[in-house]
Short mmCIF file of N, CA and C in Angstrom, two decimals:
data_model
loop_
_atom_site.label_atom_id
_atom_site.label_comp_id
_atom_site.label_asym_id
_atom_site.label_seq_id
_atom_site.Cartn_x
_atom_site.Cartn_y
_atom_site.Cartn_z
N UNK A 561 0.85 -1.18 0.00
CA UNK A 561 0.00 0.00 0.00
C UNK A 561 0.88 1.23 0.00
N UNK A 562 0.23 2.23 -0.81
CA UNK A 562 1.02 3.47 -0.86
C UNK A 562 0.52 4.62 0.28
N UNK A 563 1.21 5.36 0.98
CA UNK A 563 0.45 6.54 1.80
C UNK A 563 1.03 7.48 0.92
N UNK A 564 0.45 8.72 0.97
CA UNK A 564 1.09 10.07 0.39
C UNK A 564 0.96 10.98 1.73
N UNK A 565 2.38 11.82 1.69
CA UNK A 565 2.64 12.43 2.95
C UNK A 565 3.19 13.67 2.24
N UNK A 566 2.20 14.82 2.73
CA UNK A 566 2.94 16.32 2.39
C UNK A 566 3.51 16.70 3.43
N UNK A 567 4.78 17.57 2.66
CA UNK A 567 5.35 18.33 3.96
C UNK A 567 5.79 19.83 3.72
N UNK A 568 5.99 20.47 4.96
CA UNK A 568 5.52 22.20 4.55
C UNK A 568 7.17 22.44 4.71
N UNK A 569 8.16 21.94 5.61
CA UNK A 569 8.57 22.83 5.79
C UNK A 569 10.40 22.07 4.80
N UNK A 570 11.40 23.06 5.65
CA UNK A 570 12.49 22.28 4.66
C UNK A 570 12.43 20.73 5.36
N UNK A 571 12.80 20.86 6.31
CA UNK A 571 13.15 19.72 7.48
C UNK A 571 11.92 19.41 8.32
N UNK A 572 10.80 18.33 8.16
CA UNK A 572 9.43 18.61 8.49
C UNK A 572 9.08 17.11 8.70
N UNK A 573 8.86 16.89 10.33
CA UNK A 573 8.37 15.57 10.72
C UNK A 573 6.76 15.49 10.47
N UNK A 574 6.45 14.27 9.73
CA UNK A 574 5.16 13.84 10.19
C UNK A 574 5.09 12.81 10.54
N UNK A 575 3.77 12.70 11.61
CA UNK A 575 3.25 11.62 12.27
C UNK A 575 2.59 10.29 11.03
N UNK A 576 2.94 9.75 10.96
CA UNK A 576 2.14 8.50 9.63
C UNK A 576 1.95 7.44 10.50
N UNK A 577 1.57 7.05 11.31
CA UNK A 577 1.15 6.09 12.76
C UNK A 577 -0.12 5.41 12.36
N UNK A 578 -1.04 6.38 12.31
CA UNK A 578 -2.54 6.19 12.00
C UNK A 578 -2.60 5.83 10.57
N UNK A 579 -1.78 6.18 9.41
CA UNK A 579 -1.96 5.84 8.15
C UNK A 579 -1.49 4.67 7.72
N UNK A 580 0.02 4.18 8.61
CA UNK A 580 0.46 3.05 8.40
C UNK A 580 -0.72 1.82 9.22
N UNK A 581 -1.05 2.23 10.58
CA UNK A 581 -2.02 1.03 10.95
C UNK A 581 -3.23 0.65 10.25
N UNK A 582 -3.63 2.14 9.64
CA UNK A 582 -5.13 2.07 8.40
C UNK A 582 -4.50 0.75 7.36
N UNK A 583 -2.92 0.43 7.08
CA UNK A 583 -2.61 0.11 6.31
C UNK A 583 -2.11 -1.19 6.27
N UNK A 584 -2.61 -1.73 7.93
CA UNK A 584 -2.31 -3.34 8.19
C UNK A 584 -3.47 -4.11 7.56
N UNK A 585 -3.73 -4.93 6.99
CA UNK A 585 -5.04 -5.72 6.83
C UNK A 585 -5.46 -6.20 7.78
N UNK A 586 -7.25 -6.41 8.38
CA UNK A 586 -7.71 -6.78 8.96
C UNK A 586 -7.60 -8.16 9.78
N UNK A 587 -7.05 -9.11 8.20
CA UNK A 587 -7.03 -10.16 8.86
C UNK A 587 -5.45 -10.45 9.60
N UNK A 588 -4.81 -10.15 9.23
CA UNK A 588 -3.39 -10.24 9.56
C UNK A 588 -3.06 -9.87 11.34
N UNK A 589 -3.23 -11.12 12.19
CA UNK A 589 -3.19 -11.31 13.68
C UNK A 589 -1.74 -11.22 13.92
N UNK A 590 -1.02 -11.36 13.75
CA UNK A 590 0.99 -11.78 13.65
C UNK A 590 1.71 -11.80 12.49
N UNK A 591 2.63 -10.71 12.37
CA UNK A 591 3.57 -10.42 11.19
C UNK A 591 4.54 -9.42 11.24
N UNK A 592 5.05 -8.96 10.71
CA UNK A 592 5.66 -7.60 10.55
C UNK A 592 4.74 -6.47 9.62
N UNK A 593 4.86 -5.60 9.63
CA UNK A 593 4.89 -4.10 8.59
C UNK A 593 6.23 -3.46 8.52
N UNK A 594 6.37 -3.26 7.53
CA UNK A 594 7.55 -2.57 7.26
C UNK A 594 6.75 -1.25 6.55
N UNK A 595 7.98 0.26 6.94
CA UNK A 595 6.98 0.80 6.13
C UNK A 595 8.28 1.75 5.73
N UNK A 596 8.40 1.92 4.13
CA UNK A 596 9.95 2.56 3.21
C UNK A 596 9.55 3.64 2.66
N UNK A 597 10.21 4.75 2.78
CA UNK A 597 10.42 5.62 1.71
C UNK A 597 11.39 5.46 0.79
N UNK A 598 10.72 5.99 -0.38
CA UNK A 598 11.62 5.61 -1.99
C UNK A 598 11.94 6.55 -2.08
N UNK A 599 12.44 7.54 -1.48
CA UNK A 599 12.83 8.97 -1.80
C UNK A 599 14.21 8.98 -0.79
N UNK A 600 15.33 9.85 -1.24
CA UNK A 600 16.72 9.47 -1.53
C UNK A 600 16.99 10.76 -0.41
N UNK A 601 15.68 11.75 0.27
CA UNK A 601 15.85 12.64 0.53
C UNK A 601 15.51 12.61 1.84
N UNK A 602 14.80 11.48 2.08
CA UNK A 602 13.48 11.60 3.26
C UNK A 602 13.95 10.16 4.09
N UNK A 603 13.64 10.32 5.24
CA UNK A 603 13.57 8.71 6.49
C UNK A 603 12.39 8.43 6.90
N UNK A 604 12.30 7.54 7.74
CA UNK A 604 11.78 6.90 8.55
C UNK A 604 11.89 6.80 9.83
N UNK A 605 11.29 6.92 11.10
CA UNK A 605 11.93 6.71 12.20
C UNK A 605 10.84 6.31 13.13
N UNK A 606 11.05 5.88 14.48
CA UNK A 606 10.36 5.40 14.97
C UNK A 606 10.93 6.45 16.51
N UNK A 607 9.87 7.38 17.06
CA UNK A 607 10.53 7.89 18.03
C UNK A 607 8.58 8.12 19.12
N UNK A 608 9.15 9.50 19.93
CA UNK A 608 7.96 9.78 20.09
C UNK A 608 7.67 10.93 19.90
N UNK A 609 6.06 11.37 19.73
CA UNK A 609 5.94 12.42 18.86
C UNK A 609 4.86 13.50 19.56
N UNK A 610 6.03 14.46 20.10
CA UNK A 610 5.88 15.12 21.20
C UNK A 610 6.59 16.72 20.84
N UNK A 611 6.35 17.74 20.62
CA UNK A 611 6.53 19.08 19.76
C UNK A 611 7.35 19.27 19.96
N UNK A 612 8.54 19.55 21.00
CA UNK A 612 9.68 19.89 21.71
C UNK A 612 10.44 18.72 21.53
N UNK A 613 10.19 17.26 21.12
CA UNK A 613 11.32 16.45 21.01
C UNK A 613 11.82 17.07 19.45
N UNK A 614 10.13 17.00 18.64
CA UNK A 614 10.34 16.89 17.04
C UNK A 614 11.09 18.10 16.79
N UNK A 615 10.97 19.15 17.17
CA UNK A 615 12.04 20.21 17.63
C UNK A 615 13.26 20.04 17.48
N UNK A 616 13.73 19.29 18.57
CA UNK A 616 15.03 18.96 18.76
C UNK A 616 15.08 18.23 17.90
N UNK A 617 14.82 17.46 17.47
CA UNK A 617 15.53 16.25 16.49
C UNK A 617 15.90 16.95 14.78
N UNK A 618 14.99 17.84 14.81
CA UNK A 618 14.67 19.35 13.53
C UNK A 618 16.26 19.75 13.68
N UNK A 619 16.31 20.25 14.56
CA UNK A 619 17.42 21.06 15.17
C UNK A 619 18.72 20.45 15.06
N UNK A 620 19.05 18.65 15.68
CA UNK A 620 20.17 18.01 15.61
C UNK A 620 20.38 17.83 14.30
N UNK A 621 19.47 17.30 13.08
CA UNK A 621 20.00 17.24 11.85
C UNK A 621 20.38 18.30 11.32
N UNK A 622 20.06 19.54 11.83
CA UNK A 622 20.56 20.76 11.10
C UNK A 622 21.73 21.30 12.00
N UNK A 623 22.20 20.75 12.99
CA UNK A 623 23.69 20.87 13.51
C UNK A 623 24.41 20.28 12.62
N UNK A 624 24.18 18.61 12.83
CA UNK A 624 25.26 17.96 12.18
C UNK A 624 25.12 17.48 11.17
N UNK A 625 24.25 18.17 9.68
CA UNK A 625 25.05 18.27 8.53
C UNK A 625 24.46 19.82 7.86
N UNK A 626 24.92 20.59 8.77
CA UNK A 626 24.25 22.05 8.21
C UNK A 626 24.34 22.14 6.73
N UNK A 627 23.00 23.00 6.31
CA UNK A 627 23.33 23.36 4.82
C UNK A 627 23.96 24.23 4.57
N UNK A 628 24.90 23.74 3.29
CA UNK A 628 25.23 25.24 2.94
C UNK A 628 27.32 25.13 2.80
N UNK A 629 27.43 24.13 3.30
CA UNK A 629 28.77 23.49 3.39
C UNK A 629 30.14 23.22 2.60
N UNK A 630 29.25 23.22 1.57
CA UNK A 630 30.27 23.21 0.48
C UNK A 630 30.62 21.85 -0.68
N UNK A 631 29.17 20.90 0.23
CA UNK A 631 29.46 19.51 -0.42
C UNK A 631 29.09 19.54 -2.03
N UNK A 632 30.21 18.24 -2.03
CA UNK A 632 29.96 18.05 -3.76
C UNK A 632 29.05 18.38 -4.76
N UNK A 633 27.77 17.37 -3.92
CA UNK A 633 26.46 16.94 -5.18
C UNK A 633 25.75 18.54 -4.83
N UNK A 634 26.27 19.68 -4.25
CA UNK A 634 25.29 20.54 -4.12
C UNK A 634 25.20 21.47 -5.58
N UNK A 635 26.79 21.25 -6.16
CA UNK A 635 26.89 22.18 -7.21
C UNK A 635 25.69 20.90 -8.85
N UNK A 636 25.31 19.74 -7.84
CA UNK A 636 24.33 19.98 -8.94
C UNK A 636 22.84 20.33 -8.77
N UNK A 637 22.43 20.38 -7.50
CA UNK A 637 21.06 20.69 -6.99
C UNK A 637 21.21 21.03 -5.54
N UNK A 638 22.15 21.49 -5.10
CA UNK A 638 21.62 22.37 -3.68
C UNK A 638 21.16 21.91 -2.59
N UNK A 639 20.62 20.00 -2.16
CA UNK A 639 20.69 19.32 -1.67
C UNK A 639 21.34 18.53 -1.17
N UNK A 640 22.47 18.79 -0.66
CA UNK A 640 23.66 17.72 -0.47
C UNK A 640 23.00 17.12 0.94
N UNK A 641 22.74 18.18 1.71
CA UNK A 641 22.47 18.23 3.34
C UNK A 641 21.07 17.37 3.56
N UNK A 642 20.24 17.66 2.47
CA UNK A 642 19.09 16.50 2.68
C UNK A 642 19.15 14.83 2.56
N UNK A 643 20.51 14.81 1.38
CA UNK A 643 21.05 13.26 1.02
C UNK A 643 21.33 12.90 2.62
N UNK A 644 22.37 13.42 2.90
CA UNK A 644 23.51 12.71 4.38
C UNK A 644 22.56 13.17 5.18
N UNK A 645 21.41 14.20 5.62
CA UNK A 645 20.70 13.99 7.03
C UNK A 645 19.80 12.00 6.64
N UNK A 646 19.14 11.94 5.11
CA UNK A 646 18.62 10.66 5.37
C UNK A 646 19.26 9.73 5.26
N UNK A 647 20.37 9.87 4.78
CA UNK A 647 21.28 8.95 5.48
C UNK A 647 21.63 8.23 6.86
N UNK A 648 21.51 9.15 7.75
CA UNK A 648 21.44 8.80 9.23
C UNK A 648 19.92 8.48 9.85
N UNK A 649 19.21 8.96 9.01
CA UNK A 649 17.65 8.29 9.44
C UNK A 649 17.31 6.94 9.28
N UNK A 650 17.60 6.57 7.65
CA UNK A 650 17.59 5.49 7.14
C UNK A 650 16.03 5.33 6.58
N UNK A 651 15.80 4.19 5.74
CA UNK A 651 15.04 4.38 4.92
C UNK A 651 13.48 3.83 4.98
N UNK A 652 13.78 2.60 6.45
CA UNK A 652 12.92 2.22 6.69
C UNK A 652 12.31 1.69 8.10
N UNK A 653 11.36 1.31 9.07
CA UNK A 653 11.29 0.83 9.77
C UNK A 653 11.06 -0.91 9.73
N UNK A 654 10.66 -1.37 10.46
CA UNK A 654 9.83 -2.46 10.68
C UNK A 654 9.34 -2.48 12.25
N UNK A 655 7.71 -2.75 11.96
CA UNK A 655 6.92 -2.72 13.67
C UNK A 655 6.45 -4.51 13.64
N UNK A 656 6.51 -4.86 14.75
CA UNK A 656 5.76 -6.14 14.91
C UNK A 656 4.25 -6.00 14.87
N UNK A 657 3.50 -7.28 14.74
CA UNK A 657 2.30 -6.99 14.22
C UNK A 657 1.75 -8.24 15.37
N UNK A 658 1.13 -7.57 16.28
CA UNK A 658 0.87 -8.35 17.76
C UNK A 658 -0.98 -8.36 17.94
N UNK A 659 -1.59 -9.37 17.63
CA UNK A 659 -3.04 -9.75 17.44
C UNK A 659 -3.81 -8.62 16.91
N UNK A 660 -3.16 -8.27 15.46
CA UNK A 660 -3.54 -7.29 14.68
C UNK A 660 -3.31 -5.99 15.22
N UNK A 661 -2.88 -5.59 15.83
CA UNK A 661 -2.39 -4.06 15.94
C UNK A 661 -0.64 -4.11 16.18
N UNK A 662 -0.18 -2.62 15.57
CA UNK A 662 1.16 -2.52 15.41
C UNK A 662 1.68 -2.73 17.37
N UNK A 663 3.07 -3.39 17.23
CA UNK A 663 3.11 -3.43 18.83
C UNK A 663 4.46 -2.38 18.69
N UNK A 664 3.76 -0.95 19.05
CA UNK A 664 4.47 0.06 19.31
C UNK A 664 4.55 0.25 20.99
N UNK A 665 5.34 0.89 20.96
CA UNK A 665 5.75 1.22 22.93
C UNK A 665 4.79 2.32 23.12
N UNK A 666 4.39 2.76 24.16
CA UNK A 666 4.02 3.64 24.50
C UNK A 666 3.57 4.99 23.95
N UNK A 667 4.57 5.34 24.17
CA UNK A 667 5.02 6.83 23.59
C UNK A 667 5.83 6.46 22.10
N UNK A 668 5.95 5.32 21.53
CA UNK A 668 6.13 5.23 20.08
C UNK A 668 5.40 5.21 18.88
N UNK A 669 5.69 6.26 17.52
CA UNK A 669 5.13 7.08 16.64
C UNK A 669 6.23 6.54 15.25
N UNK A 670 5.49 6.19 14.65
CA UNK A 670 6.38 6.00 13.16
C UNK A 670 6.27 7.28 12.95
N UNK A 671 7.38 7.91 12.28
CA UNK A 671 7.40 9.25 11.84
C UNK A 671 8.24 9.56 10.63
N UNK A 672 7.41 10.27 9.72
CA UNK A 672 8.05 10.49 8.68
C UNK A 672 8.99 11.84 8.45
N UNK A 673 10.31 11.75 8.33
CA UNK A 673 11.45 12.80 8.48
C UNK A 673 11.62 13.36 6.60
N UNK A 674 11.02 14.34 6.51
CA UNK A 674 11.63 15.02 5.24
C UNK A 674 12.50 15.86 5.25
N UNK A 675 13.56 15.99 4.45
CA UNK A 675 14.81 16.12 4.59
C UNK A 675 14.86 17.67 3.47
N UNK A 676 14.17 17.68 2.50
CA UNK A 676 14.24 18.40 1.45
C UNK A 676 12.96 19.30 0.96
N UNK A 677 12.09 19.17 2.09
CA UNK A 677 10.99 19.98 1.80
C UNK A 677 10.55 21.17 1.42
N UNK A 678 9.78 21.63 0.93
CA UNK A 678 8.12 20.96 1.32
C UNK A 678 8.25 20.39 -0.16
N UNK A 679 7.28 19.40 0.03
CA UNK A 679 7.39 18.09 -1.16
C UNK A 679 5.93 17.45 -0.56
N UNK A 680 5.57 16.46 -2.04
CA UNK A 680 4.45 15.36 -2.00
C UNK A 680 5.58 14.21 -1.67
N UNK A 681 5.18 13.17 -0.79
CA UNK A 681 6.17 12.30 -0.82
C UNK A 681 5.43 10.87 -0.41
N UNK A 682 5.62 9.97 -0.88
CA UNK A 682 5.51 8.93 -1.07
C UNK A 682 5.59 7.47 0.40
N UNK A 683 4.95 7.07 0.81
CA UNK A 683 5.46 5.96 2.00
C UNK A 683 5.07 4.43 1.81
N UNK A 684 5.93 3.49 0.97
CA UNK A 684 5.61 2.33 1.27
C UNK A 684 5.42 1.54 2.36
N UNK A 685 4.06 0.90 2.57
CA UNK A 685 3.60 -0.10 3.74
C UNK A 685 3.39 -1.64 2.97
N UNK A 686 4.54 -2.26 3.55
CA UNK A 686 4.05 -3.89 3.05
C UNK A 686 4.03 -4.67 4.92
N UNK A 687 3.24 -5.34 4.58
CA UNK A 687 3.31 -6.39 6.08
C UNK A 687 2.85 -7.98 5.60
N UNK A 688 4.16 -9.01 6.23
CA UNK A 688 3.98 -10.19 5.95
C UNK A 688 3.70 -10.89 7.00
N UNK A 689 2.93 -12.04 7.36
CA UNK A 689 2.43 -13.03 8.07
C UNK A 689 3.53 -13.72 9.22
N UNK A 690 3.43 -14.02 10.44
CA UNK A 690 4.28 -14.68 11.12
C UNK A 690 3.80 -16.25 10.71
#
């Protein structure tokens, strides 16, 4: 299943929690979901999603690979800093799939990290059977 996720800002978390569980099948009691972005710009993460963390976490990727640096691929599109922040995000999760609902912790939120925004962007959800 495909989700589509807009984002406003350059560096712009969304919550996709509720879209990925819309996106388990009914019958499916025990399995995984995995859920990927195909975009070279954007992560995945699994944190919690709380205004002042998403903040900070906004904030740490734009410490440690500020834009503006001087990297290579920028002299061909101006994005270098969006490649290497999803780089350290990575591209995908996987949640366990515990008598049909995702078995997230508590305070845990799949969250979608765009790196290069604002953009339409894309979220693959597949989930297989235990």
């Amino acid at each position: 299943m495909q989700i589509d996720v807009r984002t406003n800002e350059r560096v712009d978390i969304v919550d996709v929690t509720a879209d990925v569980t819309d996106a388990v099948p009914t019958d499916l009691e025990d399995g995984l979901c995995t859920a990927y972005v195909p975009h070279t710009t954007a992560g995945v993460i699994v944190n919690e999603r709380e205004d002042r963390l998403l903040s900070d976490i906004e904030d740490a990727l734009e410490r440690l690979v500020p834009r503006g640096e001087g990297y290579a691929h920028d002299a061909i599109d101006d994005n270098a800093d969006a490649h290497l922040r999803a780089t350290l995000l990575g591209e995908s999760v996987t949640v366990p799939v515990v008598d049909g609902e995702l078995a997230l912790g508590t305070w845990q939120a799949i969250l979608f990290v765009d790196c290069d925004g604002p953009r339409s962007r894309r979220l693959r959800v597949t989930t297989v059977s235990a």
